[in-house]
Coordinates of C-alpha atoms in Angstrom, one line a residue:
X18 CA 109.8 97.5 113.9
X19 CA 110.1 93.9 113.5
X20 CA 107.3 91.3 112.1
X21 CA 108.5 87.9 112.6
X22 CA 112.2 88.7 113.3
X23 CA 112.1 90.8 109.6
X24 CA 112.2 94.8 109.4
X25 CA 109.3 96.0 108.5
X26 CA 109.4 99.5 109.2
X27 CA 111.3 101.9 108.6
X28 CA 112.2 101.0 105.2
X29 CA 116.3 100.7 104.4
X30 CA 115.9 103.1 102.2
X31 CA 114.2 105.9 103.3
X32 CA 114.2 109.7 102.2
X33 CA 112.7 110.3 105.5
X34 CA 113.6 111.3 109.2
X35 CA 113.3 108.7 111.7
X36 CA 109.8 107.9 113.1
X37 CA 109.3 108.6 116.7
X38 CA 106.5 109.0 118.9
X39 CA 106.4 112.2 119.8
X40 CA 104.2 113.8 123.1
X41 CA 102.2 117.6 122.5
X42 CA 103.1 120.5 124.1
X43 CA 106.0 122.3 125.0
X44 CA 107.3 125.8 124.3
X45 CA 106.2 127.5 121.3
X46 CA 102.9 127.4 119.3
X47 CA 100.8 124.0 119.6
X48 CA 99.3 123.2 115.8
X49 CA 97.3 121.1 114.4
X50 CA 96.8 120.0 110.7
X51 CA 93.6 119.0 109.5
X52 CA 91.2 117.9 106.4
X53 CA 89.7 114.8 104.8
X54 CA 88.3 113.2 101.6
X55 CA 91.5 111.6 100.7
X56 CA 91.1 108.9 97.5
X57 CA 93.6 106.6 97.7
X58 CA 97.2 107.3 96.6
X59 CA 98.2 109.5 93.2
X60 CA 100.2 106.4 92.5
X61 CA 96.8 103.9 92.9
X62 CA 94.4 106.6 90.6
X63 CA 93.7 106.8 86.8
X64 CA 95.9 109.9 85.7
X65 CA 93.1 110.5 83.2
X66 CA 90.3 111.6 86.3
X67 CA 93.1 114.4 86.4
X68 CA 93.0 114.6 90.1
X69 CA 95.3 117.5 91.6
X70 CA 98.8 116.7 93.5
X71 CA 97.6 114.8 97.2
X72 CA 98.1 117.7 99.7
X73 CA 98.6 114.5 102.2
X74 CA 101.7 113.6 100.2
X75 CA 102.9 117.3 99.6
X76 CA 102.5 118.2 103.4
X77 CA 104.8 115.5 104.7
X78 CA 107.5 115.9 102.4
X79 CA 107.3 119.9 103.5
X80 CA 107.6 118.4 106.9
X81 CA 110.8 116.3 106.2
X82 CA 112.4 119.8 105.1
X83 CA 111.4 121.6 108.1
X84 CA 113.0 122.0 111.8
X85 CA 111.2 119.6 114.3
X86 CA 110.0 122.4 115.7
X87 CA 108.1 123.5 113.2
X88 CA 106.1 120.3 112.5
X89 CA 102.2 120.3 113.9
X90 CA 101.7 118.7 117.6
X91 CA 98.8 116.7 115.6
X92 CA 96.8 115.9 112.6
X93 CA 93.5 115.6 112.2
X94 CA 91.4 113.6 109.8
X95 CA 88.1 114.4 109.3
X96 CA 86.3 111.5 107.4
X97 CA 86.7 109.5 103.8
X98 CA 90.0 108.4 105.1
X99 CA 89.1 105.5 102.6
X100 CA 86.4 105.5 99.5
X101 CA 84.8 102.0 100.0
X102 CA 82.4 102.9 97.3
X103 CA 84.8 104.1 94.9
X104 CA 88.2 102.1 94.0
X105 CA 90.4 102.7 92.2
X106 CA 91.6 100.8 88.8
X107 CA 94.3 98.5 90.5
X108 CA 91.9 97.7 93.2
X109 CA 89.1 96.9 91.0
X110 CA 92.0 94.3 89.3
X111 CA 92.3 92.8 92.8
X112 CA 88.9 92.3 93.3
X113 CA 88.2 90.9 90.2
X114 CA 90.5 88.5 90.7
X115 CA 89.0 87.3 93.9
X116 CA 85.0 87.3 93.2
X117 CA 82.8 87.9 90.7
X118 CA 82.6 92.1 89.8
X119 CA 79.6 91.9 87.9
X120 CA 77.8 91.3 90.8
X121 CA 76.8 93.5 93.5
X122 CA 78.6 95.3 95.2
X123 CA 80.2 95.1 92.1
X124 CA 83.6 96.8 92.0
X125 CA 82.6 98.6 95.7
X126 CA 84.2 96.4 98.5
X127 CA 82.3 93.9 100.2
X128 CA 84.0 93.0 102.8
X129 CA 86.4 93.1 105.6
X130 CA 89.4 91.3 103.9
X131 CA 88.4 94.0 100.9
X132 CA 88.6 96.9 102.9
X133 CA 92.1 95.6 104.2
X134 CA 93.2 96.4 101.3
X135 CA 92.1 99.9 100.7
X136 CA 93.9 100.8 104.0
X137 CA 96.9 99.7 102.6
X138 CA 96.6 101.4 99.0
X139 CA 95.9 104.5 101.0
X140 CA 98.1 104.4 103.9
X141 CA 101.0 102.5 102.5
X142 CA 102.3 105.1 100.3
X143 CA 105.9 106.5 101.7
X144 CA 104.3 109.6 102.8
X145 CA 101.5 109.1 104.6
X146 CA 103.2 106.0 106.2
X147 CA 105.6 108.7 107.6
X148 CA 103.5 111.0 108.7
X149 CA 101.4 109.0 110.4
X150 CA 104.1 107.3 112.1
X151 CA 105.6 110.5 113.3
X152 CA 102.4 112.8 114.3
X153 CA 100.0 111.8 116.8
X154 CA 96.4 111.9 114.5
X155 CA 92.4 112.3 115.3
X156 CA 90.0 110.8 112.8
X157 CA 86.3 110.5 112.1
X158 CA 84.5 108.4 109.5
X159 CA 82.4 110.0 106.9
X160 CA 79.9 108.2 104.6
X161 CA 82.2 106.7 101.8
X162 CA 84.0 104.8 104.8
X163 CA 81.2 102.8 104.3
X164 CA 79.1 104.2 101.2
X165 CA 78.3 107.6 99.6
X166 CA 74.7 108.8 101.5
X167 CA 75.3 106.7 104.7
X168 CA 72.3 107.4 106.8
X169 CA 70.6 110.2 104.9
X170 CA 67.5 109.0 105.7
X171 CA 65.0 106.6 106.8
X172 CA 63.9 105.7 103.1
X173 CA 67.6 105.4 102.1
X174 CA 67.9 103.1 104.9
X175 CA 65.2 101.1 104.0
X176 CA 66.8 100.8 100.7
X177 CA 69.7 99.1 101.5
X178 CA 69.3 97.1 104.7
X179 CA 67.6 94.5 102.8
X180 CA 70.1 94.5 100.0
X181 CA 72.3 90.6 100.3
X182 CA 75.7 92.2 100.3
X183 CA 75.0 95.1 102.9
X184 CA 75.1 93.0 106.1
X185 CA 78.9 92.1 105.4
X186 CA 79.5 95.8 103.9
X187 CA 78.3 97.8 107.0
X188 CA 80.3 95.4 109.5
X189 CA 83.2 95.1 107.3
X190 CA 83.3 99.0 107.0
X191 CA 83.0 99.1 111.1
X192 CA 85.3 96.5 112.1
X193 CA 87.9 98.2 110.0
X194 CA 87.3 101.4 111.0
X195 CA 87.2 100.3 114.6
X196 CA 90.9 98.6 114.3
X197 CA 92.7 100.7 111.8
X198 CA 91.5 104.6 113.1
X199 CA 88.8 104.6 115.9
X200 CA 91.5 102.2 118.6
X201 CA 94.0 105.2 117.9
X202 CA 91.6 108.1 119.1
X203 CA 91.5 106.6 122.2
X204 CA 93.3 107.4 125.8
X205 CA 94.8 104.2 127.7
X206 CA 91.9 104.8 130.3
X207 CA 89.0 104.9 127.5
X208 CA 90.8 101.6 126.0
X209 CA 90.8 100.5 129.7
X210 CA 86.6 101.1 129.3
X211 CA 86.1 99.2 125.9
X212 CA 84.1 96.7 125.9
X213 CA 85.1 95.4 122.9
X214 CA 88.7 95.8 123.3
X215 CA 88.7 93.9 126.4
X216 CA 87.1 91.3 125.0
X217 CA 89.1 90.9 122.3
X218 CA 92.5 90.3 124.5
X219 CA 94.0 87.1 124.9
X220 CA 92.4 85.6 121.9
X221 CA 94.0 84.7 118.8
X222 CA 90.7 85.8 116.4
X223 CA 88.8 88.8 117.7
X224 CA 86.5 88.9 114.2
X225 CA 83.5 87.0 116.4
X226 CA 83.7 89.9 118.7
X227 CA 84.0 92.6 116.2
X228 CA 81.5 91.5 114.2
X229 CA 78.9 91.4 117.0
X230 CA 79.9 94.8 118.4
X231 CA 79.6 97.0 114.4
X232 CA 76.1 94.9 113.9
X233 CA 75.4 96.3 117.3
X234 CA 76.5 99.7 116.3
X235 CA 74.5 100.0 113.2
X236 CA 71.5 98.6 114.6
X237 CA 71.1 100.6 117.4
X238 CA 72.7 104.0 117.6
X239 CA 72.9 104.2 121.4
X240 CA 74.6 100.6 121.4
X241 CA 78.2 102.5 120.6
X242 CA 79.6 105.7 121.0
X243 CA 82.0 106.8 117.8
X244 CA 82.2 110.2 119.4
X245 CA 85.5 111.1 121.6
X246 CA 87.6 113.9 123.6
X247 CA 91.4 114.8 123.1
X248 CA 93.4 116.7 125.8
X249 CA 95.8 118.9 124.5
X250 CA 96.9 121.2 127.2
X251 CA 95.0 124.4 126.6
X252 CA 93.4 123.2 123.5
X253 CA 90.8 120.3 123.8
X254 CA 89.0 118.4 120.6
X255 CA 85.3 117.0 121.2
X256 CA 85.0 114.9 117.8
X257 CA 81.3 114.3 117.0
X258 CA 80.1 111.1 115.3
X259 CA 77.8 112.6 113.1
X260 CA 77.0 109.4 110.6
X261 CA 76.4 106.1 112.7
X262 CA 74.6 107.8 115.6
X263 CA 71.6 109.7 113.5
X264 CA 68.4 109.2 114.7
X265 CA 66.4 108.8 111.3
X266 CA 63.0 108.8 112.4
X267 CA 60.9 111.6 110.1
X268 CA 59.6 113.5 112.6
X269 CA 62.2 112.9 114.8
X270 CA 65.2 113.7 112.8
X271 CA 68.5 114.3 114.5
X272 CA 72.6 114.1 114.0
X273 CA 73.2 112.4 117.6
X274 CA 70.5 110.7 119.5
X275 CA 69.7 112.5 122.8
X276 CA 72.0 110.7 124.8
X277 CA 75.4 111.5 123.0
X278 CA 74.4 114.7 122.0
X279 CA 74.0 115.4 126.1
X280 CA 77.6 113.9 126.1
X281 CA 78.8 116.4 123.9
X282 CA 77.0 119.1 125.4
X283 CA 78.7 117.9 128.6
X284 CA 82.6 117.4 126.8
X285 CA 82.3 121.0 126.1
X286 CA 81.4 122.3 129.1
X287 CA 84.0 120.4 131.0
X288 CA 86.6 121.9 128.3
X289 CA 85.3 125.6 129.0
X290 CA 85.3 124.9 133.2
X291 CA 88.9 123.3 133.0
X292 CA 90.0 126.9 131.4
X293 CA 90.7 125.7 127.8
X294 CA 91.3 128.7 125.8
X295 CA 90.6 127.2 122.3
X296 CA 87.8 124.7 122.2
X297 CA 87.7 122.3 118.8
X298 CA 84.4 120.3 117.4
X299 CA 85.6 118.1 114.9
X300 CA 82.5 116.7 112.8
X301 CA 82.9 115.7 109.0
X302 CA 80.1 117.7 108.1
X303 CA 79.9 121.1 107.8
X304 CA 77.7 123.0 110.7
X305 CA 77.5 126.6 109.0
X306 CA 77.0 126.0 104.9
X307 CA 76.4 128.8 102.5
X308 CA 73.3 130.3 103.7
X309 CA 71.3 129.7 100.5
X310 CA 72.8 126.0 100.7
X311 CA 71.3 125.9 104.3
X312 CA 67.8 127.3 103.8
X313 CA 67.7 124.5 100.9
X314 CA 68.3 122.0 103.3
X315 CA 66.7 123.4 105.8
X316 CA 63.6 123.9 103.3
X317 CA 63.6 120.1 101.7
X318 CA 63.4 118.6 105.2
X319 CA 60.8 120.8 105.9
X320 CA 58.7 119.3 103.0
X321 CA 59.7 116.1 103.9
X322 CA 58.5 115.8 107.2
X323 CA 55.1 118.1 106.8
X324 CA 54.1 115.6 104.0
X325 CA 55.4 112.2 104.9
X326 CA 54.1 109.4 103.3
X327 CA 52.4 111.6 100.3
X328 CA 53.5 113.0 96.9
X329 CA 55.5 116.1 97.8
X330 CA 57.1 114.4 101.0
X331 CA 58.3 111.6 98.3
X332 CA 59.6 114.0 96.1
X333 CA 61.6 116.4 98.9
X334 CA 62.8 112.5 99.6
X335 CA 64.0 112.2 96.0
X336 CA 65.6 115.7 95.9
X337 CA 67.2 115.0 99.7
X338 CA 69.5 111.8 98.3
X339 CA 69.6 113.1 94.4
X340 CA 71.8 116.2 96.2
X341 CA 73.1 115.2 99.2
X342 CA 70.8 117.5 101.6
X343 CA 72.1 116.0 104.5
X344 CA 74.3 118.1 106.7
X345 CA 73.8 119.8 109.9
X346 CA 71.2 122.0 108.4
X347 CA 69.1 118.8 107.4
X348 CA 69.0 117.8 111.1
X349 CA 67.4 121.2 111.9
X350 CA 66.6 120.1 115.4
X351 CA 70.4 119.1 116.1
X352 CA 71.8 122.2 114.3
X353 CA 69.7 124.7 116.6
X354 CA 70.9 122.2 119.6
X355 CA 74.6 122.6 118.9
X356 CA 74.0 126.5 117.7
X357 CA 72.7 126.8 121.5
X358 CA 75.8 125.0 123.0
X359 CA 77.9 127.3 121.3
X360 CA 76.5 130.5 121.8
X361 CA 76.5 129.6 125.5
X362 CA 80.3 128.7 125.6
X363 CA 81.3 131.9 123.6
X364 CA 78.8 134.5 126.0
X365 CA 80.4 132.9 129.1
X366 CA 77.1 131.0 130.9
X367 CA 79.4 128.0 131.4
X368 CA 82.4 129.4 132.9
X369 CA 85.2 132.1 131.4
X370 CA 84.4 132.4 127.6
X371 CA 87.7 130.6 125.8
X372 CA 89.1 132.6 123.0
X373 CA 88.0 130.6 120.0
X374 CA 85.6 127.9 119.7
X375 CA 86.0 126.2 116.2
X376 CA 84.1 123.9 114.4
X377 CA 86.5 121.5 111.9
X378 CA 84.9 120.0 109.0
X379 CA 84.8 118.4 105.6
X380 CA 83.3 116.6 103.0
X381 CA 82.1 119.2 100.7
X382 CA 85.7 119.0 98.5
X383 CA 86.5 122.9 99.1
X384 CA 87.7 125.1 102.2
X385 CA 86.2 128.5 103.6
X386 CA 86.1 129.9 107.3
X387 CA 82.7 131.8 108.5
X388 CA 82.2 133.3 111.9
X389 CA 79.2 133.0 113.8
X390 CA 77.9 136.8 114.2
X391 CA 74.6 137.0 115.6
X392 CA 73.4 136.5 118.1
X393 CA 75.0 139.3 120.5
X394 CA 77.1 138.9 123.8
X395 CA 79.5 136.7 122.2
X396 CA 83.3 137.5 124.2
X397 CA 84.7 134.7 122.4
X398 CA 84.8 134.3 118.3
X399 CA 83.1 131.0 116.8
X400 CA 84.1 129.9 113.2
X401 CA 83.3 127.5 110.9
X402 CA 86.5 125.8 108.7
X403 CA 86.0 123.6 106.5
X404 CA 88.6 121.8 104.6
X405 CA 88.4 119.4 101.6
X406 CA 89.3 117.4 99.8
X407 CA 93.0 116.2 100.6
X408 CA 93.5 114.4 97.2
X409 CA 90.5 114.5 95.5
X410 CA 88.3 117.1 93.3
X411 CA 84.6 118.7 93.2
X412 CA 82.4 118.1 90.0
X413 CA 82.0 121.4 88.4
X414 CA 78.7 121.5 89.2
X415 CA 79.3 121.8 92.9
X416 CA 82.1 124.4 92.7
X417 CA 79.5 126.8 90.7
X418 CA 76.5 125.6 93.9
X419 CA 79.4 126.6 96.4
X420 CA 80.5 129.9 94.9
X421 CA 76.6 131.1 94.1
X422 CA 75.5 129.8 97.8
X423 CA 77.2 133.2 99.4
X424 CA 75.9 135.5 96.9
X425 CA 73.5 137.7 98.4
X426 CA 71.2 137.1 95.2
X427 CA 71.0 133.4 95.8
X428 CA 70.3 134.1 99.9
X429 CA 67.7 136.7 98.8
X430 CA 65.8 134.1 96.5
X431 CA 66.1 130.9 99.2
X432 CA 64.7 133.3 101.6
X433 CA 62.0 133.7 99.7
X434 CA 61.4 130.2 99.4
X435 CA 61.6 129.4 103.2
X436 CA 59.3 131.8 103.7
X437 CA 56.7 130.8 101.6
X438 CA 57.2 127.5 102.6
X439 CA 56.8 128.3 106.5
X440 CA 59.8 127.1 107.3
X441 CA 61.0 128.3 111.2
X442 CA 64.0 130.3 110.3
X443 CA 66.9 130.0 112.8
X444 CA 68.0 133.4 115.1
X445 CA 71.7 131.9 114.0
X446 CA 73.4 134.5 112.1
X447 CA 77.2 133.9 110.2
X448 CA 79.6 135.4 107.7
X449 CA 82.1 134.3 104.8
X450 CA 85.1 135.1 106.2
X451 CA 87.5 133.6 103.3
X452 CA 86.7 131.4 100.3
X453 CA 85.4 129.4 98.8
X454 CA 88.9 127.5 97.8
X455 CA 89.1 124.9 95.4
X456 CA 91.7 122.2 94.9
X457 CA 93.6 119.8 97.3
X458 CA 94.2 121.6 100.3
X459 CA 95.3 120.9 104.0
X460 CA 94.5 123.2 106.9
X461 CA 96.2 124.1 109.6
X462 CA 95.8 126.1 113.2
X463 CA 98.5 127.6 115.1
X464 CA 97.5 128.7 118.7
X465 CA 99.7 130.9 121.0
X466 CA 98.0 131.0 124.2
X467 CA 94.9 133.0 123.4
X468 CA 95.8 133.6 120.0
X469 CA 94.9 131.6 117.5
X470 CA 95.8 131.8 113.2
X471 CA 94.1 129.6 110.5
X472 CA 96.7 129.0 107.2
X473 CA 94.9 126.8 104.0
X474 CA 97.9 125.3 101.9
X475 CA 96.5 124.2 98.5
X476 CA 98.1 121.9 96.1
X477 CA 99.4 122.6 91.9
X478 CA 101.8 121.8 89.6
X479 CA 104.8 124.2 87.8
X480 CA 105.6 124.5 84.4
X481 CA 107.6 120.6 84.5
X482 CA 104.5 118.8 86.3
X483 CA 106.1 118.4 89.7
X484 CA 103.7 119.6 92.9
X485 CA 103.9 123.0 94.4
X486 CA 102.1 123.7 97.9
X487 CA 101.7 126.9 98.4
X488 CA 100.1 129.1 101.3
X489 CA 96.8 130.3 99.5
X490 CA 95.4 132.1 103.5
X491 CA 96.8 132.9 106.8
X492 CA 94.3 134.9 108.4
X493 CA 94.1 135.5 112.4
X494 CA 90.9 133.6 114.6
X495 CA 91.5 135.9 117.8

């Protein structure tokens, strides 16, 4: 590739094989890599946070070692492609250099040009430059795309809408996310059905247009659809927005507004009458948590909504934000709504059952896999895997939360809590299947026509310092 008559890419010196574009399908297995929460480069992060090898990094030089045949048909990337809200110490050098840090957003970027360059850090690093280059990829934004706790709430909305710096924030986060991942989810035909891309051809600065289309976007969650459908022979991926399109309204709280969710419902449903045999729902948040995770969550919206606008309302409010009580099981009305859609695939009411439905996730900086168990009729198998963090770590605070949330102790005493609390429990019943993992790690799924195996490669370092990625599961999904 040439920019102005100069080679730009690949570099002359390369360790790698020569990019190509490459097509899915063909003989053999069709698999996918996937995960998310990657924080910016090891080369871009202070050695002292102690951050395990990037599993992004490790996975592509695997690659370059391997047989063609044996690299994924795709990759997956499930949300904090980029940490807006966190920089790292060269990029807090770089911004101090161009305004003044010391006032808000402080050493958080504020703008488009800023989040220019944490694209760059992130995806300019030989590896990940490679990879991408050479393996078609899926993404989703999470909340640090733009900042940690996008759209919890109505009250944390309220906080921040008014703030100076959040107008050029939330567009500058949109814009780039709408030119550097969201332009490559889509098919020529949905590109073809863009408003905003077809606007923007022919002219020479498309920032008036993008700008109006992501204060559109955040103003109105029915003004844009994030969400999107990839075809991949007999496996097809429904990715679910499940950040800009939240209606936040207290009594009214949901993941999707009712007309994308009735999208999604319908994406689905196409997938199971077009004979897919493995249907994928990508969404950076976890559906099925640790069952005393979800009756927490489940529990604090409960209190917030029966006492809205008094004392215990405020404080489930406080507890909601304080520890990020926001997932699917938060949304209570959209988890039991996607629960339904699932069930129905996997019993066979919407045409011949496919083998696996699986729903891909992040953000919660560890990997497990759960099955859906209950309740009966189910002819094909419904999991839950989660993986995170690609180059990043979990506090030790979380990875004790994680670990007690299976226990049978911790589900006995949550129970309790629900209960008391009269909170409607959900006839949805799951099970730990593997995990919890903690570290770096990337996923991956390998399906051969009905069968399908999920493998979790996690990231360390030998005796000398240098990474080792190593196979920690490999476990069969049908």
């Amino acid at each position: 590739m040439h920019l102005d008559d100069v080679p730009a890419w690949p570099s002359r010196h390369s360790a790698f094989p020569p990019s190509r574009i490459r097509t899915p399908g063909g003989p053999g297995p069709f698999r996918i890599a996937f995960g998310s929460c990657r924080y910016a480069t090891p080369a871009s992060v202070d050695v002292r946070d102690g951050i395990p090898p990037d599993a992004l990094d490790c996975y592509a030089t695997r690659l370059a070692g391997q047989d063609e045949a044996e690299w994924p048909d795709a990759l997956v990337l499930l949300g904090d492609q980029v940490y807006a809200d966190e920089t790292t110490p060269p990029t807090q050098a770089w911004l101090a250099g161009r305004r003044d840090v010391s006032v808000a957003p402080g050493t958080q970027v504020a703008d488009f040009d800023e989040y220019t360059r944490l694209y760059r850090e992130s995806w300019g690093d030989p590896e990940v430059r490679w990879l991408l280059s050479t393996i078609p990829s899926a993404m989703i934004f999470d909340d640090h795309e733009m900042i940690d706790d996008w759209n919890t709430s109505a009250a944390w909305r309220d906080s921040v809408v008014d703030e100076p710096w959040w107008r050029a924030r939330i567009t500058g986060g949109l814009t780039s996310y709408f030119v550097y991942q969201h332009l490559g989810n889509l098919s020529p035909a949905e590109l073809a059905a863009n408003d905003t891309w077809q606007q923007m051809q022919g002219h020479d600065d498309a920032e008036p247009m993008l700008t109006a289309m992501a204060e559109r976007a955040d103003g109105d969650p029915t003004a844009f659809r994030w969400s999107y459908v990839r075809h991949w022979d007999h496996v097809r991926l429904v990715m679910v927005d499940s950040r800009a399109g939240r209606v936040l309204a207290e009594r009214d709280r949901q993941i999707l507004d009712d007309a994308e969710f009735t999208w999604v419902e319908e994406a689905v449903r196409e997938a199971v009458s077009d004979g897919v045999e493995h249907v994928l729902v990508g969404t950076s948040l976890p559906w099925l948590l640790p069952h005393a995770i979800h009756d927490i969550e489940r529990w604090d919206e409960t209190l917030a909504v029966r006492h809205h606008g008094r004392l215990l309302g405020r404080l489930a409010e406080k507890l909601r934000q304080a520890a990020d009580l926001e997932h699917w099981a938060a949304f209570g009305q959209s988890f039991e709504r996607l629960g339904r859609l699932l069930v129905s695939v996997a019993r066979g009411e919407a045409g011949p059952a496919p083998a696996t439905t699986l729903v891909l996730s992040g953000d919660v900086h560890h990997a497990y896999a759960a099955e859906l168990v209950a309740p009966g009729g189910l002819t094909g198998r419904v999991h839950q895997l989660t993986v995170s963090p690609l180059h990043n770590q979990a506090p030790h605070a979380i990875e004790i939360g994680f670990r007690i949330g299976w226990s049978r102790w911790a589900r006995a005493l949550t129970g309790s809590i629900t209960k008391a609390a009269r909170v409607p429990r959900t006839g949805l019943e799951w099970r730990k299947q593997a995990g919890p993992f903690f570290g770096n790690e990337l996923g991956e799924l390998v399906f051969q026509g009905r069968d399908a195996r999920f493998r979790l490669w996690a990231t360390s370092r030998d005796d000398d310092g240098a990474p080792v990625f190593t196979r920690v599961l490999d476990t069969e999904l049908a």
